[in-house]
Short mmCIF file of C-alpha atoms in Angstrom, two decimals:
data_model
loop_
_atom_site.label_atom_id
_atom_site.label_comp_id
_atom_site.label_asym_id
_atom_site.label_seq_id
_atom_site.Cartn_x
_atom_site.Cartn_y
_atom_site.Cartn_z
CA MET H 120 171.92 85.64 104.85
CA GLU H 121 170.62 89.41 105.74
CA GLN H 122 170.30 89.82 101.94
CA MET H 123 167.61 86.70 102.20
CA ILE H 124 165.66 87.59 105.08
CA LEU H 125 165.91 91.33 103.52
CA LEU H 126 163.82 88.86 100.09
CA TRP H 127 161.75 87.94 102.32
CA VAL H 128 160.50 90.62 103.74
CA LEU H 129 160.24 92.31 100.64
CA SER H 130 158.03 89.96 98.71
CA THR H 131 156.11 89.05 102.00
CA CYS H 132 154.98 93.36 101.85
CA LEU H 133 154.48 93.04 97.69
CA SER H 134 152.10 90.07 98.47
CA ALA H 135 150.23 91.75 100.91
CA VAL H 136 149.64 94.64 98.66
CA HIS H 137 148.79 93.30 95.63
CA ALA H 138 145.96 91.48 97.74
CA GLN H 139 145.00 94.92 99.28
CA SER H 140 144.73 96.17 95.90
CA PHE H 141 142.83 93.03 94.14
CA LEU H 142 140.04 93.08 97.84
CA LEU H 143 139.96 96.80 97.14
CA SER H 144 139.28 96.67 93.24
CA SER H 145 136.50 97.87 92.20
CA LYS H 146 136.56 95.43 89.36
CA TRP H 147 136.18 92.74 92.79
CA VAL H 148 132.51 91.68 93.32
CA PRO H 149 130.85 88.56 95.68
CA ALA H 150 130.20 85.31 93.44
CA GLY H 151 126.85 85.50 92.62
CA HIS H 152 126.86 89.31 91.38
CA ARG H 153 128.18 90.37 88.35
CA GLU H 154 128.90 94.27 87.56
CA ARG H 155 127.29 95.47 84.06
CA GLU H 156 128.26 99.02 83.91
CA GLY H 157 126.50 101.36 82.13
CA ARG H 158 122.96 98.36 81.26
CA GLY H 159 121.01 99.75 84.18
CA ASP H 160 119.56 96.33 84.41
CA GLU H 161 120.50 95.13 87.51
CA THR H 162 117.74 93.33 90.11
CA VAL H 163 115.96 93.27 92.83
CA MET H 164 117.45 89.43 92.62
CA ASP H 165 121.38 90.83 92.46
CA LYS H 166 120.46 93.01 94.82
CA ILE H 167 120.05 91.04 97.03
CA ILE H 168 122.64 88.65 96.08
CA LYS H 169 125.40 91.49 96.36
CA THR H 170 124.22 92.32 99.68
CA ASN H 171 123.93 88.60 101.26
CA GLU H 172 127.56 87.46 99.70
CA PHE H 173 128.46 90.46 101.24
CA HIS H 174 126.86 90.53 104.75
CA ALA H 175 124.64 87.31 105.32
CA ASN H 176 126.42 83.81 106.67
CA ARG H 177 124.12 81.14 105.01
CA ILE H 178 123.94 79.55 107.96
CA ILE H 179 121.71 82.29 110.23
CA ASP H 180 122.14 80.30 113.44
CA GLY H 181 122.49 76.63 114.38
CA THR H 182 119.54 75.84 112.79
CA THR H 183 118.44 77.97 110.07
CA THR H 184 119.87 78.31 106.90
CA LEU H 185 119.53 80.29 103.67
CA ARG H 186 118.81 78.90 100.37
CA GLU H 187 118.57 80.21 96.97
CA GLY H 188 120.08 83.02 98.23
CA ASP H 189 117.46 84.65 100.52
CA ILE H 190 115.05 82.11 102.25
CA ALA H 191 115.29 81.06 105.00
CA VAL H 192 114.64 77.49 106.47
CA SER H 193 114.79 76.30 110.02
CA ALA H 194 115.84 71.82 110.24
CA GLY H 195 112.78 70.09 111.16
CA ARG H 196 110.12 72.22 109.69
CA ARG H 197 108.53 72.10 106.32
CA SER H 198 110.81 74.09 103.79
CA ARG H 199 110.52 75.50 100.35
CA VAL H 200 106.99 74.38 98.88
CA CYS H 201 104.42 76.50 100.89
CA PHE H 202 101.45 76.66 98.76
CA ALA H 203 99.76 74.18 101.24
CA ARG H 204 96.73 75.82 103.41
CA SER H 205 98.97 75.20 105.99
CA CYS H 206 101.78 77.85 105.93
CA LEU H 207 99.36 80.34 104.35
CA TRP H 208 98.31 84.30 106.60
CA THR H 209 94.72 83.25 107.49
CA LYS H 210 91.95 85.41 105.88
CA SER H 211 89.35 87.39 107.54
CA VAL H 212 85.68 87.43 107.10
CA ASP H 213 86.06 91.02 105.68
CA GLY H 214 87.97 89.19 102.87
CA HIS H 215 91.56 90.83 104.13
CA VAL H 216 93.96 89.15 104.96
CA TYR H 217 95.99 90.89 107.61
CA ILE H 218 99.49 90.20 108.45
CA ALA H 219 100.29 91.65 112.11
CA TYR H 220 104.43 93.53 112.03
CA THR H 221 106.70 94.62 114.09
CA LEU H 222 109.77 96.95 113.11
CA SER H 223 112.49 97.37 114.96
CA PRO H 224 113.60 101.00 116.71
CA GLU H 225 116.83 100.75 115.21
CA TYR H 226 115.05 102.20 111.52
CA THR H 227 115.91 105.68 110.72
CA ASN H 228 112.51 107.54 109.63
CA ILE H 229 113.27 107.08 106.07
CA GLU H 230 113.90 104.01 106.20
CA THR H 231 111.07 103.64 108.62
CA GLN H 232 108.61 105.27 105.17
CA LEU H 233 110.46 102.81 102.60
CA ILE H 234 110.06 100.03 104.10
CA THR H 235 105.91 101.20 104.61
CA LYS H 236 106.22 101.66 100.69
CA GLY H 237 107.64 98.56 100.10
CA MET H 238 104.92 97.10 101.89
CA GLU H 239 101.81 98.43 100.26
CA LYS H 240 103.77 97.70 96.90
CA ILE H 241 102.01 94.40 97.79
CA GLU H 242 98.73 95.77 99.23
CA ASP H 243 98.14 97.45 95.76
CA ASP H 244 95.70 95.37 93.56
CA THR H 245 95.97 92.74 96.59
CA CYS H 246 93.54 91.70 99.34
CA VAL H 247 96.73 91.29 102.00
CA ARG H 248 97.51 94.65 104.67
CA PHE H 249 100.17 95.04 106.47
CA VAL H 250 99.11 96.44 110.23
CA PRO H 251 101.36 97.16 113.32
CA ARG H 252 101.11 94.49 115.64
CA THR H 253 99.21 94.80 119.24
CA HIS H 254 98.14 91.55 119.80
CA GLN H 255 98.47 89.02 117.02
CA ARG H 256 99.76 85.78 118.34
CA ASP H 257 101.25 85.41 114.32
CA TYR H 258 103.76 88.23 113.08
CA ILE H 259 106.33 89.49 111.21
CA ASP H 260 109.02 91.10 112.76
CA ILE H 261 111.86 93.36 110.91
CA GLN H 262 114.64 93.38 111.72
CA PRO H 263 118.36 94.89 110.12
CA LYS H 264 120.18 92.16 111.04
CA SER H 265 122.98 91.06 108.76
CA GLY H 266 121.57 90.67 104.77
CA CYS H 267 118.00 90.77 103.12
CA TRP H 268 116.18 87.80 103.99
CA SER H 269 112.85 85.58 104.86
CA TYR H 270 111.41 82.80 105.84
CA LEU H 271 108.51 80.98 103.72
CA GLY H 272 105.12 81.66 104.25
CA SER H 273 103.56 82.12 107.89
CA ARG H 274 105.43 79.48 110.66
CA GLY H 275 103.38 80.60 113.30
CA GLY H 276 103.99 83.06 116.23
CA ARG H 277 106.96 85.28 115.94
CA GLN H 278 108.85 85.13 112.59
CA THR H 279 111.84 87.74 111.22
CA LEU H 280 112.45 89.16 108.20
CA SER H 281 115.70 90.53 107.95
CA LEU H 282 116.26 93.67 105.87
CA GLN H 283 120.00 95.55 106.89
CA ASN H 284 119.99 99.07 106.61
CA PRO H 285 121.10 100.53 104.66
CA ASP H 286 121.42 97.65 101.83
CA CYS H 287 118.74 95.92 101.98
CA MET H 288 116.63 99.77 101.76
CA GLU H 289 114.74 99.60 98.25
CA LEU H 290 111.56 99.20 97.23
CA GLY H 291 112.04 96.62 95.38
CA VAL H 292 114.09 94.28 97.80
CA ILE H 293 111.16 95.01 100.03
CA ALA H 294 108.99 93.81 98.50
CA HIS H 295 110.81 90.75 97.50
CA GLU H 296 111.25 89.59 100.67
CA PHE H 297 108.07 90.32 101.66
CA MET H 298 106.63 87.82 98.72
CA HIS H 299 108.70 85.18 100.75
CA ALA H 300 106.96 85.96 103.41
CA LEU H 301 103.52 85.81 101.73
CA GLY H 302 104.75 82.23 100.39
CA PHE H 303 106.01 82.90 97.07
CA VAL H 304 108.98 80.84 95.82
CA HIS H 305 111.43 81.47 93.63
CA GLU H 306 109.71 82.01 89.72
CA GLN H 307 112.37 80.12 88.77
CA SER H 308 111.96 77.27 91.19
CA ARG H 309 108.54 76.72 89.23
CA PHE H 310 108.30 73.03 88.38
CA ASP H 311 108.00 73.57 84.68
CA ARG H 312 110.49 75.91 84.36
CA ASP H 313 112.95 74.27 81.60
CA ASN H 314 110.39 74.57 79.53
CA TYR H 315 110.66 78.43 79.54
CA VAL H 316 114.08 78.56 80.62
CA THR H 317 117.76 76.69 80.36
CA ILE H 318 119.98 76.45 83.66
CA MET H 319 123.26 76.91 82.73
CA TRP H 320 124.79 74.67 85.15
CA PRO H 321 128.36 74.87 84.11
CA LYS H 322 128.19 79.01 84.80
CA ILE H 323 127.41 78.47 88.06
CA TRP H 324 129.67 78.68 91.23
CA ARG H 325 129.46 75.12 92.62
CA ASP H 326 128.90 75.60 95.70
CA ARG H 327 125.70 77.84 94.46
CA LEU H 328 124.29 75.20 92.52
CA ARG H 329 121.75 74.30 94.71
CA ASN H 330 119.72 78.32 94.32
CA PHE H 331 118.98 76.27 91.04
CA GLU H 332 116.95 73.79 92.27
CA LYS H 333 113.51 73.53 91.18
CA PHE H 334 110.35 71.80 93.46
CA LYS H 335 106.59 70.94 92.55
CA THR H 336 104.66 74.14 93.43
CA GLU H 337 101.52 75.44 92.58
CA ASN H 338 102.14 77.59 89.55
CA LEU H 339 98.09 78.78 90.50
CA ASP H 340 97.14 78.04 86.55
CA LEU H 341 98.71 81.35 85.94
CA PRO H 342 101.54 82.00 82.97
CA TYR H 343 106.09 82.08 83.78
CA ASP H 344 106.54 84.77 84.60
CA TYR H 345 109.79 85.65 83.44
CA GLY H 346 109.42 89.64 84.69
CA SER H 347 108.35 88.69 88.01
CA ILE H 348 109.76 90.20 91.43
CA MET H 349 110.26 86.99 92.61
CA HIS H 350 113.00 85.65 89.60
CA PHE H 351 116.56 85.14 89.52
CA GLY H 352 118.51 88.32 86.79
CA MET H 353 119.93 86.58 84.40
CA TYR H 354 123.67 86.32 86.30
CA SER H 355 122.46 85.13 88.76
CA TYR H 356 125.89 83.46 90.17
CA SER H 357 127.43 83.61 87.59
CA MET H 358 130.96 82.11 87.96
CA ASP H 359 132.70 83.95 85.05
CA GLY H 360 130.25 86.80 84.41
CA GLU H 361 128.80 84.61 81.70
CA PRO H 362 124.49 83.56 81.52
CA THR H 363 123.64 81.72 84.22
CA ILE H 364 119.81 81.63 82.65
CA VAL H 365 118.54 81.96 79.59
CA PRO H 366 115.44 82.02 78.23
CA LYS H 367 114.14 79.70 75.83
CA ASN H 368 112.89 81.62 72.92
CA ASN H 369 113.74 85.31 73.37
CA LYS H 370 116.78 85.26 74.36
CA ASN H 371 116.12 89.18 74.70
CA ILE H 372 113.82 88.93 77.24
CA LYS H 373 114.21 90.63 80.20
CA LEU H 374 113.75 88.49 84.03
CA GLY H 375 113.68 89.93 86.88
CA GLN H 376 112.45 93.14 87.97
CA ALA H 377 114.31 95.95 89.57
CA LEU H 378 111.79 98.59 91.42
CA SER H 379 108.16 96.41 92.19
CA LEU H 380 105.75 93.20 91.63
CA SER H 381 104.39 92.33 88.03
CA HIS H 382 101.19 92.71 86.96
CA ILE H 383 100.95 88.54 86.90
CA ASP H 384 102.90 88.58 90.60
CA LYS H 385 99.46 90.51 91.71
CA LEU H 386 97.24 88.16 90.26
CA LYS H 387 100.03 84.87 92.42
CA ILE H 388 98.61 86.83 95.33
CA ASN H 389 95.28 87.54 94.40
CA LYS H 390 94.66 83.71 93.55
CA LEU H 391 96.92 82.54 96.34
CA TYR H 392 94.57 83.87 98.83
CA GLN H 393 91.41 83.92 97.22
CA CYS H 394 90.98 87.93 97.19
CA THR H 395 87.40 89.44 95.68
CA VAL H 396 90.09 92.02 94.51
CA SER H 397 89.11 92.70 90.40
CA ASP H 398 91.89 91.14 88.25
CA ASP H 399 91.91 94.31 85.86
#
């Protein structure tokens, strides 16, 4: 009897060691993220997925959930399609769109500088300007909560934009979340996306299939942008390390961006907000 108990204890200990080794293994990554050693093609969305799968619950609170990996949606609110004028930020008489923000004091000076530079990525060659809040009713409250996420467009009043530190402290990630705050969905959510990419449904984690829905969005008469900072990476939410999104005409086309907005991303902002900035 004592020998049986001893064997059971030994077996339990070995199982625990094995489980710990698996969890700590460099080969283990969260659902939705695929490590691609040596290729250096990790996109902004890859980084966001990796951070959010580790840290952010898909239910932010009792009434707010994360959809498509990083878009916050509150129950009873208009969800993701935000090309109606009602959810855009107000344009000033001088032709600029001034978006007020507050910044958590929990950020370090270096992190504050990075967030500022991320906002500048949006401002360059567009009419959008981010300004520290003084008295404005509508504003973005930037907080280091769990994960990288934003609401879609202007909701009215204070709205949170989460940039967890240090995981979300990258220029491309910051710019991506501010693009959501401006009202832009992910590029592959476009209603006409099936003309340009193939979604490999069997390769996607079953509980992440909703992240690949498409919606009747206003495409602003601009071409599909494989290189948009808002495009999922080729391996987003892959179950087995195989591609989940494949370009139709040229499989060698790179999806998404790693650092900054594409030229078409800038054109989208200018068209949506009717900027007078030159498109050149």
